[in-house]
Each structure stands twice: as structure tokens, then as C-alpha cells.
């Protein structure tokens, strides 16, 4: 149990020192990436530009968070 507690403390220390997520980690940017891949006809057999594709493509993040001014 001590090992789990120490691991948790180390995890929290590392997370508090981490940089913020990159600007490309937001839904709008990833949707634009999907459109670019479609325009370039990337993976035409089973990927984003295939006929009838219903997946999320590159979208994996939520909308961009608003900054407080």
C-alpha cells in the first residue's frame, strides 16, 4: 500500500510540472486535419477519405477551452 501512495505522489508531482497541452490538441484543429486528409485522398480504401467512412478520424479531444482574460 505504501508503494501505491508513493507512486501517486510522484505522479502528482510530475503532472504539476508538466507543460500545457499543445495547440493542436483541440477539436477544431483535428477536424481541420480530417478535411485536409480528405482533400489529399489519404487512405482511400479504409481511412478518412474512403467512401462511406463513419469514424472520428483524427478527432480525439474536446473543443478548445476559452482562456480567462
Short mmCIF file of C-alpha atoms in Angstrom, two decimals:
data_model
loop_
_atom_site.label_atom_id
_atom_site.label_comp_id
_atom_site.label_asym_id
_atom_site.label_seq_id
_atom_site.Cartn_x
_atom_site.Cartn_y
_atom_site.Cartn_z
CA UNK A 1 0.00 0.00 0.00
CA UNK A 2 2.95 2.29 0.67
CA UNK A 3 4.16 1.76 -2.89
CA UNK A 4 0.79 2.86 -4.30
CA UNK A 5 0.87 6.02 -2.17
CA UNK A 6 4.43 6.87 -3.21
CA UNK A 7 3.55 6.25 -6.87
CA UNK A 8 0.54 8.56 -6.58
CA UNK A 9 2.64 11.35 -5.02
CA UNK A 10 5.27 11.01 -7.75
CA UNK A 11 2.53 11.08 -10.40
CA UNK A 12 1.06 14.28 -8.93
CA UNK A 13 4.47 15.95 -8.75
CA UNK A 14 5.17 15.17 -12.38
CA UNK A 15 1.72 16.36 -13.50
CA UNK A 16 2.08 19.71 -11.70
CA UNK A 17 5.35 20.39 -13.54
CA UNK A 18 4.06 19.42 -17.00
CA UNK A 19 3.59 21.92 -19.81
CA UNK A 20 0.05 22.60 -21.07
CA UNK A 21 -1.34 20.60 -23.96
CA UNK A 22 -0.14 21.69 -27.42
CA UNK A 23 -2.34 23.95 -29.52
CA UNK A 24 -3.12 21.09 -31.89
CA UNK A 25 -4.92 19.15 -29.16
CA UNK A 26 -8.35 20.66 -29.70
CA UNK A 27 -11.37 19.51 -31.66
CA UNK A 28 -11.31 22.35 -34.21
CA UNK A 29 -7.71 21.68 -35.28
CA UNK A 30 -8.33 17.95 -35.52
CA UNK A 31 -11.46 18.49 -37.65
CA UNK A 32 -9.39 20.67 -39.99
CA UNK A 33 -6.86 17.83 -40.17
CA UNK A 34 -9.67 15.47 -41.22
CA UNK A 35 -10.66 17.88 -44.00
CA UNK A 36 -7.03 18.11 -45.15
CA UNK A 37 -6.73 14.31 -45.23
CA UNK A 38 -9.92 14.06 -47.29
CA UNK A 39 -8.64 16.70 -49.73
CA UNK A 40 -5.36 14.78 -50.11
CA UNK A 41 -7.26 11.47 -50.55
CA UNK A 42 -5.28 9.86 -47.74
CA UNK A 43 -6.10 6.17 -47.08
CA UNK A 44 -8.74 5.86 -49.82
CA UNK A 45 -9.54 2.20 -49.07
CA UNK A 46 -10.33 2.18 -45.34
CA UNK A 47 -9.42 5.62 -43.98
CA UNK A 48 -10.96 9.08 -43.68
CA UNK A 49 -11.28 9.59 -47.43
CA UNK A 50 -12.88 6.21 -48.13
CA UNK A 51 -16.45 6.05 -49.39
CA UNK A 52 -18.99 5.84 -46.55
CA UNK A 53 -16.44 6.42 -43.74
CA UNK A 54 -18.23 6.93 -40.40
CA UNK A 55 -15.36 7.08 -37.89
CA UNK A 56 -13.99 10.06 -35.94
CA UNK A 57 -10.81 10.30 -37.97
CA UNK A 58 -8.23 12.43 -36.15
CA UNK A 59 -10.68 13.90 -33.60
CA UNK A 60 -9.78 12.78 -30.09
CA UNK A 61 -10.08 15.95 -28.00
CA UNK A 62 -12.86 18.20 -26.84
CA UNK A 63 -13.46 21.76 -28.04
CA UNK A 64 -10.82 24.41 -27.40
CA UNK A 65 -11.07 25.80 -23.88
CA UNK A 66 -11.62 29.50 -23.54
CA UNK A 67 -8.88 31.41 -21.75
CA UNK A 68 -9.70 33.73 -18.90
CA UNK A 69 -8.77 37.34 -19.59
#
